[in-house]
Short mmCIF file of C-alpha atoms and ligand atoms in Angstrom, two decimals:
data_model
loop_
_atom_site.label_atom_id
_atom_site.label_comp_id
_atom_site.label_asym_id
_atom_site.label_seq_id
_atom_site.Cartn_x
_atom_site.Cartn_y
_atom_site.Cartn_z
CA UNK Y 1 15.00 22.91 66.92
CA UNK Y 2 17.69 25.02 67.91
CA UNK Y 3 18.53 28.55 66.43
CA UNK Y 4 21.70 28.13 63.57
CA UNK Y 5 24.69 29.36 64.95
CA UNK Y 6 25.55 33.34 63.30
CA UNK Y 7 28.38 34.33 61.77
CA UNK Y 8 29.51 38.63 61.33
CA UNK Y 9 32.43 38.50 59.50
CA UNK Y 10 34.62 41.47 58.41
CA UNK Y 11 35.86 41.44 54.90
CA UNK Y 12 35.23 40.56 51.42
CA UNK Y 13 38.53 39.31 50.61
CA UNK Y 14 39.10 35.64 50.01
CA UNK Y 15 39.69 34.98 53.24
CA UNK Y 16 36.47 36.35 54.35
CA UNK Y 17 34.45 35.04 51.28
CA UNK Y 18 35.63 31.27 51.94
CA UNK Y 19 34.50 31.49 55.61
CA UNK Y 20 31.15 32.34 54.99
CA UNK Y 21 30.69 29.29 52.11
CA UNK Y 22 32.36 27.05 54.79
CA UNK Y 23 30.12 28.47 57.55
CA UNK Y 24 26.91 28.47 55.36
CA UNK Y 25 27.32 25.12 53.81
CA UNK Y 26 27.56 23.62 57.72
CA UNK Y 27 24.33 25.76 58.51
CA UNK Y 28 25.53 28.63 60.03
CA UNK Y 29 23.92 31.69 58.91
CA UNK Y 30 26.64 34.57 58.09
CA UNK Y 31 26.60 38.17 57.14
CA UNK Y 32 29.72 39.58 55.44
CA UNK Y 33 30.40 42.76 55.71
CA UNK Y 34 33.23 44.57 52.92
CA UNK Y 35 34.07 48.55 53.90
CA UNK Y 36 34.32 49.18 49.74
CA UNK Y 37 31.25 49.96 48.21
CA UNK Y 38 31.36 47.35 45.35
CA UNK Y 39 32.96 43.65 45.61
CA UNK Y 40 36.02 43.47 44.02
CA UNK Y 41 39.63 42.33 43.93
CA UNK Y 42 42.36 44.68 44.13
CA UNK Y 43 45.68 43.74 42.60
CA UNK Y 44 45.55 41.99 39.31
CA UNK Y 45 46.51 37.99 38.27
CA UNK Y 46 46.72 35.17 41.08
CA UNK Y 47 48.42 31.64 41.47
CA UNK Y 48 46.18 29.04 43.19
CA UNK Y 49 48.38 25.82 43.57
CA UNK Y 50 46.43 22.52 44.68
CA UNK Y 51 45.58 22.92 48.57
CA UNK Y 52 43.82 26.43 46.99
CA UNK Y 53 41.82 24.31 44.31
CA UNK Y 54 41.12 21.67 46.75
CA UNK Y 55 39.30 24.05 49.44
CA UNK Y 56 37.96 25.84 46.29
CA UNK Y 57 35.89 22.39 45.15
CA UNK Y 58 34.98 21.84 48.64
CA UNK Y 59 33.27 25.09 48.80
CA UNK Y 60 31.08 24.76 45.28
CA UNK Y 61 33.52 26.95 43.30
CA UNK Y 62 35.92 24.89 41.60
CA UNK Y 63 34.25 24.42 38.68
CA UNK Y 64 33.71 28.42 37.79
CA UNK Y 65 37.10 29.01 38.90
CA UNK Y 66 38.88 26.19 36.22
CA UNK Y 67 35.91 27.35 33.60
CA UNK Y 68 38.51 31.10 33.11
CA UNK Y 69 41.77 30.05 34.28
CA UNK Y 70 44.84 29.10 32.62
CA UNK Y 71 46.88 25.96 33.11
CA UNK Y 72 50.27 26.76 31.64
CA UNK Y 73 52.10 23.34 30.84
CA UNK Y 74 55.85 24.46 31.94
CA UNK Y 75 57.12 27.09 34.55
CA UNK Y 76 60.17 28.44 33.59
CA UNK Y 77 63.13 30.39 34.92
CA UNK Y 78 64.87 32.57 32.73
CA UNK Y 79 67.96 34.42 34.45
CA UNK Y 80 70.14 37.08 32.47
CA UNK Y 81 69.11 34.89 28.78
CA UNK Y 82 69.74 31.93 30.55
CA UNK Y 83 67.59 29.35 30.71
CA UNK Y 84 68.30 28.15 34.60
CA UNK Y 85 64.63 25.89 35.30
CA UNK Y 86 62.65 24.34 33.49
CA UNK Y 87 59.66 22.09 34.96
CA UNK Y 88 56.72 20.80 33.17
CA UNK Y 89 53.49 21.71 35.21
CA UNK Y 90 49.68 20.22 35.13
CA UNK Y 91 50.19 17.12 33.42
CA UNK Y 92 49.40 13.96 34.59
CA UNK Y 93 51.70 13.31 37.82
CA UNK Y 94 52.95 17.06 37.80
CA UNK Y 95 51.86 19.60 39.95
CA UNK Y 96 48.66 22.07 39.47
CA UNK Y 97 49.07 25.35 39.47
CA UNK Y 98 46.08 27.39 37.80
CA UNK Y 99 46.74 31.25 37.01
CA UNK Y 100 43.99 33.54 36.89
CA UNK Y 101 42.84 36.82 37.11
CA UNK Y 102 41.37 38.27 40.73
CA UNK Y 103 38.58 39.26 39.58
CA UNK Y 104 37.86 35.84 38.33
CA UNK Y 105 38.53 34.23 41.33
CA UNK Y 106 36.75 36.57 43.55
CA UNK Y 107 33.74 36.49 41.39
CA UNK Y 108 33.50 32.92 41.52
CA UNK Y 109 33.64 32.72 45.27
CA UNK Y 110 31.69 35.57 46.05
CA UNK Y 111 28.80 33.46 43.91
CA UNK Y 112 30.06 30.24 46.00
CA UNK Y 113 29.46 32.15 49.17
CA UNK Y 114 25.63 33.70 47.65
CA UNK Y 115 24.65 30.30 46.60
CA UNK Y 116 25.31 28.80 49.82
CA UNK Y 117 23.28 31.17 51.57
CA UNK Y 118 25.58 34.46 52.97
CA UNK Y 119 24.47 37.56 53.03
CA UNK Y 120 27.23 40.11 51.75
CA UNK Y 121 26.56 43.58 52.82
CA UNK Y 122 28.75 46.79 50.66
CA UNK Y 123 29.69 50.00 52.20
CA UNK Y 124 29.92 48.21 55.82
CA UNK Y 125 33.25 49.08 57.18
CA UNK Y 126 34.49 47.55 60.12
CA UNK Y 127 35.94 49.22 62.98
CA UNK Y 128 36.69 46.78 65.58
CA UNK Y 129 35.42 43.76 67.64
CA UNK Y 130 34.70 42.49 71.31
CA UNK Y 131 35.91 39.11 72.70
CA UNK Y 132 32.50 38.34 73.79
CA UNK Y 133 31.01 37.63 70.34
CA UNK Y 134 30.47 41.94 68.72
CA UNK Y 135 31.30 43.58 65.50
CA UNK Y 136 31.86 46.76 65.54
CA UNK Y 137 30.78 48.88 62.49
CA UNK Y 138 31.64 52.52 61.36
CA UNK Y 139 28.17 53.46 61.98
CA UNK Y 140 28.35 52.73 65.90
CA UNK Y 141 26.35 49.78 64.74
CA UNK Y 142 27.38 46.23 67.19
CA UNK Y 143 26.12 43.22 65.85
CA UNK Y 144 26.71 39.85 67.93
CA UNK Y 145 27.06 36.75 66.77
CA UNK Y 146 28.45 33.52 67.85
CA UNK Y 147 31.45 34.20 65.89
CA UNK Y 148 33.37 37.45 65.28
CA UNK Y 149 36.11 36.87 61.84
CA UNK Y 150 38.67 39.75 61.32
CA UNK Y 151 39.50 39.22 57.39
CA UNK Y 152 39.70 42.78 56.61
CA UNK Y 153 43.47 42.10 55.37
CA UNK Y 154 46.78 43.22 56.11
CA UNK Y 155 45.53 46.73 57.88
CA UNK Y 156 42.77 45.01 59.81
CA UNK Y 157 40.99 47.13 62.19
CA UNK Y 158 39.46 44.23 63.71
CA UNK Y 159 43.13 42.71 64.75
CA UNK Y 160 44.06 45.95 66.07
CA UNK Y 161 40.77 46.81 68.29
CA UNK Y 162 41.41 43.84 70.24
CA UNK Y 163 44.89 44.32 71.09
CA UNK Y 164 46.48 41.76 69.68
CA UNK Y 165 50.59 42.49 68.95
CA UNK Y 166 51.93 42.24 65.95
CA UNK Y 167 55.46 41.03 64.29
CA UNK Y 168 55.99 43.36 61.21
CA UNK Y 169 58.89 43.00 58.99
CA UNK Y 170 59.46 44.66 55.46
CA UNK Y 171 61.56 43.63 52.71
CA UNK Y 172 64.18 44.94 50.14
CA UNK Y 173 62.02 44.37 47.15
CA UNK Y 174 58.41 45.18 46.08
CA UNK Y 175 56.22 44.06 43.31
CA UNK Y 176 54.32 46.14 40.39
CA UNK Y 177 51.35 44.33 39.88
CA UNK Y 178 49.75 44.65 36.02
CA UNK Y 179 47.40 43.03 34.36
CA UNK Y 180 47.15 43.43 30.66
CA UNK Y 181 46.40 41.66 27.58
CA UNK Y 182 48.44 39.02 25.53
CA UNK Y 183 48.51 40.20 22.22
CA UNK Y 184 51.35 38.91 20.50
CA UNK Y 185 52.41 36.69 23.28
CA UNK Y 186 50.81 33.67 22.48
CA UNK Y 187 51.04 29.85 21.85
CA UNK Y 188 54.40 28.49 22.57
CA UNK Y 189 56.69 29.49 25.13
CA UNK Y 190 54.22 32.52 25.38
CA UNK Y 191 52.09 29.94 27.60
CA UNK Y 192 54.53 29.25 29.99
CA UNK Y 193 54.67 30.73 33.48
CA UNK Y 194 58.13 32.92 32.96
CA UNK Y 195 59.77 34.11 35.38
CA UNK Y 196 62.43 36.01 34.07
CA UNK Y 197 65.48 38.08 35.83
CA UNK Y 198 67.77 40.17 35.29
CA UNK Y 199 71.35 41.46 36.67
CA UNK Y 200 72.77 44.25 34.75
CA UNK Y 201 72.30 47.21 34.45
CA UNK Y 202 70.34 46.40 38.04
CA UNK Y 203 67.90 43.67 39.32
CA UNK Y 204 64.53 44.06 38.30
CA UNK Y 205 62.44 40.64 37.86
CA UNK Y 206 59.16 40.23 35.49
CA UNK Y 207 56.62 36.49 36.69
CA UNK Y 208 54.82 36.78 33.10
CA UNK Y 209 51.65 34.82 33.61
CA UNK Y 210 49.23 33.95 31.38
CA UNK Y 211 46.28 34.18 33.08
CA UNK Y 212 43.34 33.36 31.05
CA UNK Y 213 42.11 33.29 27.39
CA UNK Y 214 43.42 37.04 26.81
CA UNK Y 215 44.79 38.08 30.36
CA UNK Y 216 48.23 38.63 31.07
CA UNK Y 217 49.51 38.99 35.00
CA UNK Y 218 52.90 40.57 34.79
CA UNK Y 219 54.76 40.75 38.67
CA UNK Y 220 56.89 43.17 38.27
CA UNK Y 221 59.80 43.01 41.20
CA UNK Y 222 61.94 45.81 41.61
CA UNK Y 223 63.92 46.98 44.86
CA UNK Y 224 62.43 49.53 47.01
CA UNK Y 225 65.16 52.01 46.93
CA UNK Y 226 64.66 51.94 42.98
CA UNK Y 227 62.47 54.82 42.84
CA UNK Y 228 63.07 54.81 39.18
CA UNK Y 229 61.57 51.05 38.02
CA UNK Y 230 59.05 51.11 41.11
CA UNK Y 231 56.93 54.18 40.24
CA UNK Y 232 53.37 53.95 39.54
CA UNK Y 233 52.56 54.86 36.12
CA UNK Y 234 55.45 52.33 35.11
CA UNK Y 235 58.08 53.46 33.46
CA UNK Y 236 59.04 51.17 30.62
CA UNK Y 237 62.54 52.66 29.78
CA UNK Y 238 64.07 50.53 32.43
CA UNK Y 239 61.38 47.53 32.18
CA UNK Y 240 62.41 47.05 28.64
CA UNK Y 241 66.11 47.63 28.63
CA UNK Y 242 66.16 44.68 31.18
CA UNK Y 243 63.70 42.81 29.37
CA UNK Y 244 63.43 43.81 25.31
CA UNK Y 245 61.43 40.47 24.21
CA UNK Y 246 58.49 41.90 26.69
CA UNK Y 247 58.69 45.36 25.29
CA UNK Y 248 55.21 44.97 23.13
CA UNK Y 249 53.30 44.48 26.67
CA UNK Y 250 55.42 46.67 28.62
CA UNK Y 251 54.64 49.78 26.37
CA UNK Y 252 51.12 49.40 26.19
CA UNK Y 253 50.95 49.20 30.10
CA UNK Y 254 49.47 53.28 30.35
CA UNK Y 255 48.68 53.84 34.22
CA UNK Y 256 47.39 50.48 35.24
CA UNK Y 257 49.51 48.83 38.10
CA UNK Y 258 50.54 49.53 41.84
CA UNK Y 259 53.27 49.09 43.78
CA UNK Y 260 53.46 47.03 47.04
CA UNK Y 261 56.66 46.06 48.81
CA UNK Y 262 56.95 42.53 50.61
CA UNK Y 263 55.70 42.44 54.11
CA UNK Y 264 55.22 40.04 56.82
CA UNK Y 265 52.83 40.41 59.66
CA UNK Y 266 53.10 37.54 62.44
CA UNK Y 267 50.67 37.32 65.32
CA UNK Y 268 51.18 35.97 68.74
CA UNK Y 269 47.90 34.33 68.76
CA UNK Y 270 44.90 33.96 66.01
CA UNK Y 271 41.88 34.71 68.23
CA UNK Y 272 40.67 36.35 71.11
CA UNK Y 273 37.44 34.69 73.00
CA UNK Y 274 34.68 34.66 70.42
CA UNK Y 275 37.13 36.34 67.31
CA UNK Y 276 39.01 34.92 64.99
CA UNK Y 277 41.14 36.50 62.54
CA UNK Y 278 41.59 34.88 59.23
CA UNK Y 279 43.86 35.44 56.36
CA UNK Y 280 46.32 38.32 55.68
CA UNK Y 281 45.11 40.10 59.27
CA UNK Y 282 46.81 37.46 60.92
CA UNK Y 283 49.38 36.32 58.65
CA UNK Y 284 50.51 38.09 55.61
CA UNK Y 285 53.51 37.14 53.72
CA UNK Y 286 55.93 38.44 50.77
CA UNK Y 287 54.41 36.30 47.77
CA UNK Y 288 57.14 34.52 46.85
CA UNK Y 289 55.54 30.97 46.97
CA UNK Y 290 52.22 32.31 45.47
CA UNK Y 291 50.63 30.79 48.82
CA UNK Y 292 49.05 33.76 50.83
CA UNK Y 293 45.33 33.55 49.62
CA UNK Y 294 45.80 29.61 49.75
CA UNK Y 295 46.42 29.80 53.23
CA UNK Y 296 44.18 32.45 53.68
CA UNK Y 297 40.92 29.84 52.39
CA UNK Y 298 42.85 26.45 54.11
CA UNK Y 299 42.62 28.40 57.33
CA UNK Y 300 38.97 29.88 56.90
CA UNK Y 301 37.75 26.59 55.79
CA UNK Y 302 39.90 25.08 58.73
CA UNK Y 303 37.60 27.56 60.89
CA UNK Y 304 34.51 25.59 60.16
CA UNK Y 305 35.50 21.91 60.13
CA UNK Y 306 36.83 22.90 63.61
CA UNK Y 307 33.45 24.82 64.46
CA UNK Y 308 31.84 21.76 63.71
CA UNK Y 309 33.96 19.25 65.66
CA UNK Y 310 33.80 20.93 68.71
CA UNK Y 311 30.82 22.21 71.44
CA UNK Y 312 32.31 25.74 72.21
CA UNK Y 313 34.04 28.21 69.76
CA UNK Y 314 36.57 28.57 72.35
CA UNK Y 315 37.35 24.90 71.89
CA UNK Y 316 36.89 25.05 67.81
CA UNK Y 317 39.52 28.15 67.92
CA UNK Y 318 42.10 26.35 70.14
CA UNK Y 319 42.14 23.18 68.17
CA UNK Y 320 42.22 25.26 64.64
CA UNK Y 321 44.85 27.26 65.69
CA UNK Y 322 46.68 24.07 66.89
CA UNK Y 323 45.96 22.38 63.61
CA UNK Y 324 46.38 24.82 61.37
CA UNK Y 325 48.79 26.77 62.14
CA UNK Y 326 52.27 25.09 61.87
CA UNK Y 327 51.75 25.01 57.92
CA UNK Y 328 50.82 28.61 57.66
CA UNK Y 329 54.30 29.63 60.15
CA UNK Y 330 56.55 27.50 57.75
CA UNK Y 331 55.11 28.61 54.54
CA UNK Y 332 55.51 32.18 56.03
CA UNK Y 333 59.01 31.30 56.82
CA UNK Y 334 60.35 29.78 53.58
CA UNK Y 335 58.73 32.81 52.01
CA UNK Y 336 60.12 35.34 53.43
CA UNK Y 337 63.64 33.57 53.38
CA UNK Y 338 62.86 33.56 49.36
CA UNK Y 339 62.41 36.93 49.38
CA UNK Y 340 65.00 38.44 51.74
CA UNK Y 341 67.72 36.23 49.57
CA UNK Y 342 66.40 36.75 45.90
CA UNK Y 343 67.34 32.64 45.51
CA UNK Y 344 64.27 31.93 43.05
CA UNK Y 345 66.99 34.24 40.46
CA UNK Y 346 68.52 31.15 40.35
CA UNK Y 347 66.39 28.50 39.17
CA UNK Y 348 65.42 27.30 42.31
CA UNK Y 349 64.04 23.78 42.15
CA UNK Y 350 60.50 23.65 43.56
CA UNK Y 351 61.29 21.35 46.67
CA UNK Y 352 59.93 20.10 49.64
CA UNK Y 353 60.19 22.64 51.89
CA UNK Y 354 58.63 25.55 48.88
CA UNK Y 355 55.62 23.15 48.29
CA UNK Y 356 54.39 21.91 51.53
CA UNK Y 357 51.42 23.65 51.67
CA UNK Y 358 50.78 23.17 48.02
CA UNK Y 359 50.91 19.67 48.34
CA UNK Y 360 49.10 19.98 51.70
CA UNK Y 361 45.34 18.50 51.85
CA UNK Y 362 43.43 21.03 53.39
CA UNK Y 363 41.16 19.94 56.57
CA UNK Y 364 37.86 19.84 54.64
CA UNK Y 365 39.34 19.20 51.60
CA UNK Y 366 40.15 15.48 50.96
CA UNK Y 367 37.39 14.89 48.11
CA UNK Y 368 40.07 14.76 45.24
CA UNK Y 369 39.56 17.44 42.02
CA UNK Y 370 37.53 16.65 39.00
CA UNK Y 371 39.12 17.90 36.41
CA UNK Y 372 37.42 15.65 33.40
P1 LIG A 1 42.35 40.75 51.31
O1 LIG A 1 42.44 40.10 49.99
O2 LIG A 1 43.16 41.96 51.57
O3 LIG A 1 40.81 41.08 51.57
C1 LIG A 1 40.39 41.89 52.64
C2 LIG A 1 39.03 42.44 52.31
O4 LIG A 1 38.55 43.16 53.43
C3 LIG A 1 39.02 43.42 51.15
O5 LIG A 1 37.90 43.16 50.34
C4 LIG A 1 38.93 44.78 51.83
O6 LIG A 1 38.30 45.77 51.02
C5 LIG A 1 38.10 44.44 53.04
N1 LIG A 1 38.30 45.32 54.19
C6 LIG A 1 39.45 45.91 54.59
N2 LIG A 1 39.25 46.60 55.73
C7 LIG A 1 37.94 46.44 56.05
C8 LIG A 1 37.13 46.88 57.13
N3 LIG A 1 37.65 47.64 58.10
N4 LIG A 1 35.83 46.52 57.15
C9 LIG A 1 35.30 45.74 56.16
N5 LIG A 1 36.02 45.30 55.11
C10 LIG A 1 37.32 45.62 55.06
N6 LIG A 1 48.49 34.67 47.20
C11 LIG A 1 48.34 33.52 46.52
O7 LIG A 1 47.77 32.55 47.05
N7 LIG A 1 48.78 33.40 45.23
C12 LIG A 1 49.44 34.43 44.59
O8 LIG A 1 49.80 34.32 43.43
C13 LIG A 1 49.63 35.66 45.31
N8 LIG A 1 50.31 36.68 44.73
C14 LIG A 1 50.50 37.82 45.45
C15 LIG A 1 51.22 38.87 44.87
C16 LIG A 1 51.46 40.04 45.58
C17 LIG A 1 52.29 41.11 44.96
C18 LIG A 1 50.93 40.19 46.90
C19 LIG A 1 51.16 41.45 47.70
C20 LIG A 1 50.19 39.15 47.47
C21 LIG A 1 49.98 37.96 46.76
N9 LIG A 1 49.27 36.90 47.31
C22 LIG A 1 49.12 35.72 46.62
C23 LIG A 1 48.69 37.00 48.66
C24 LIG A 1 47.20 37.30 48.60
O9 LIG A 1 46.94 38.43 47.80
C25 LIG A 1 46.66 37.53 49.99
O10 LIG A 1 47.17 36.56 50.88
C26 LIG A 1 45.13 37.46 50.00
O11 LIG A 1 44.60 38.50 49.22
C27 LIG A 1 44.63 37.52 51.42
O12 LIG A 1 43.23 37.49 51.42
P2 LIG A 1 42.42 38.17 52.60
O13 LIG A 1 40.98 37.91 52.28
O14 LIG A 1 42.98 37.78 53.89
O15 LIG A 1 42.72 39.73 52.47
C1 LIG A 2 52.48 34.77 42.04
C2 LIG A 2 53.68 35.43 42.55
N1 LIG A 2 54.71 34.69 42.87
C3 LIG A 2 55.84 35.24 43.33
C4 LIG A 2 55.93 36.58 43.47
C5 LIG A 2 57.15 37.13 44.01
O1 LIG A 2 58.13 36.39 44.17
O2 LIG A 2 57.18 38.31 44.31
C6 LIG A 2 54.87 37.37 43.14
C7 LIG A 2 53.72 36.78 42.64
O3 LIG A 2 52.65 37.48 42.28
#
């Protein structure tokens, strides 16, 4: 019999994690390797629209993930008191969105990824890669394999050891991300996906998301040059004077929270002989359509269907990037549109050209969700 096919993959993330259940589950054996010494998510609630839960149920994890997530049933806009959209959300012929925390999510694909058979190694940082088929660790270790994957994120050393340019482009705005509980901020409109706005005195923007039983994911968007409202502890003063009917979770926030402004990182090509790189190290985007970590796990499990359709990786990465691809450019487009022009301030109607990828069936990912 021949030898499996072996995957070293760089990165933890969820980029990283859904490769390695994709890879296992076609009999690949994989080793993951994550540079932090525990596995974690940084950051603090998530969105995962369908295409996200659709590559989630193809990997195992679909049913963990819906066990601690919350399905709000309306997504609303709220600009200046105002009222401005108002769509009901995860009923029957409405779209799915589940809200979560990251920890929940990565916890439930890090066991997907365990239970299909990867090995997931802490404390093993990355420091580059070779075309021929090498990982590269911090230890001088090199590993081969038949397939190198660079998702170490939006700094990924493995993207930058091989050379590959990069498109960077930064934003106007930046988001405080804090997750906290939802004491008092229950049943009712309280269950709603909010995202609320405000003008005057200046523009500062809270996404409240419930995001489980007792979690609550506040985004908290405030320019970049507004040293006041972005510093890390938060400082409520402003917070609350924009938004008073939040004041009971913004004043029990203490230091939790960081600040990250919008970026975009844009790559000229997604793989170099024998490496691919998956996720935010070859495409990050401002979050403004909640769609980075769905592309991130469409494109890793896109990785393996093509892997398995094809005789050489070289072939498997030409025809993923061809497939692949054009969804992840527009979806990076429309969001960073969204974010350089603030538009979603004004109710923005969740069209076409915002959901594509959300409505998107991932390769892989055509068995529909069981949500009985
Ligand atoms: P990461 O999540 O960054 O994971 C990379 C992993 O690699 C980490 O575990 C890291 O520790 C590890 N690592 C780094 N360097 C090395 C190394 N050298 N060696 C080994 N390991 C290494 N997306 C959505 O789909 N929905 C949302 O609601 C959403 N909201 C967002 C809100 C904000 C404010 C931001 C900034 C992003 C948001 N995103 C959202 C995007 C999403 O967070 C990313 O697209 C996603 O995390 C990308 O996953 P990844 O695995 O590629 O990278
Ligand atoms: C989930 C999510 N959606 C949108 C933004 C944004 O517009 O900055 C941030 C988010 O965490």
């Amino acid at each position: 019999m021949a030898r499996a096919r072996h995957a070293e993959i760089a990165g933890a993330g969820f980029a990283g994690l859904a490769a390695a259940a994709a890879l296992c589950r076609r009999g690949w054996t994989v080793r993951v390797h994550e540079a932090d010494r525990e596995l974690r998510a940084f950051g603090a609630g998530i969105f995962i629209w369908s295409n996200g839960l659709r590559v989630l149920n193809a990997l195992g994890a679909y049913a963990d993930v819906r066990a601690g997530a919350f399905a709000a049933p309306a997504y609303e806009t709220r600009t200046d008191g105002e009222t401005l959209a108002f769509e009901p959300i995860n009923g029957p012929n409405r779209y799915r969105l589940l809200t979560m925390t990251r920890q929940h999510l990565h916890a439930a694909m890090v066991k997907a990824a365990r239970a299909a058979g990867a090995e997931l190694v802490t404390g093993s940082e990355a420091v580059g890669a070779a075309p021929e088929g090498e990982l590269h660790l911090a230890d001088g270790t090199r590993l081969e394999a038949d397939i190198v994957i660079g998702a170490d994120g939006v700094r990924s050393k493995v993207r930058d050891s091989l050379g590959i340019p990069q498109e960077r482009r930064k934003y106007q705005d930046g988001i405080i991300r804090v997750l906290t509980d939802r004491t008092g901020l229950k049943g009712g409109e309280w269950d709603h996906v909010i995202d609320f706005w405000c003008h005057r005195p200046r523009t500062l923007r809270i996404l409240y998301t419930p995001s489980g039983e007792n979690d609550l994911y506040m985004a908290m968007m405030a320019p970049v040059a507004d040293k006041e409202a972005s510093a890390i502890p938060v400082n409520p003063a402003p917070w609350i004077d924009c938004f008073p009917q939040l004041a009971p979770a913004l004043s029990r926030l203490g230091d939790r929270g960081r600040y990250d402004a919008y970026e975009t990182t844009r790559l000229p090509t997604w793989s170099a002989g024998r490496v691919a790189i998956v996720g935010d190290s070859a495409h990050a985007m401002p979050p403004t359509l909640a769609q980075g970590a769905g592309c991130a796990m469409m494109n890793a499990l896109g990785l393996a269907v093509a892997l398995d359709e094809t005789h050489t990786v070289e072939e498997a990465l030409r025809l993923w990037e061809a497939r692949e691809r054009p969804l992840t450019d527009h979806t990076q487009r429309r969001a960073a549109e969204i974010a350089a022009s603030r538009v979603l301030a004004s109710g923005m109607k969740w069209d076409d050209e915002g959901l594509r990828a959300a409505r998107h069936v991932p390769t892989g990912a055509d068995m529909p969700l069981d949500d009985r």
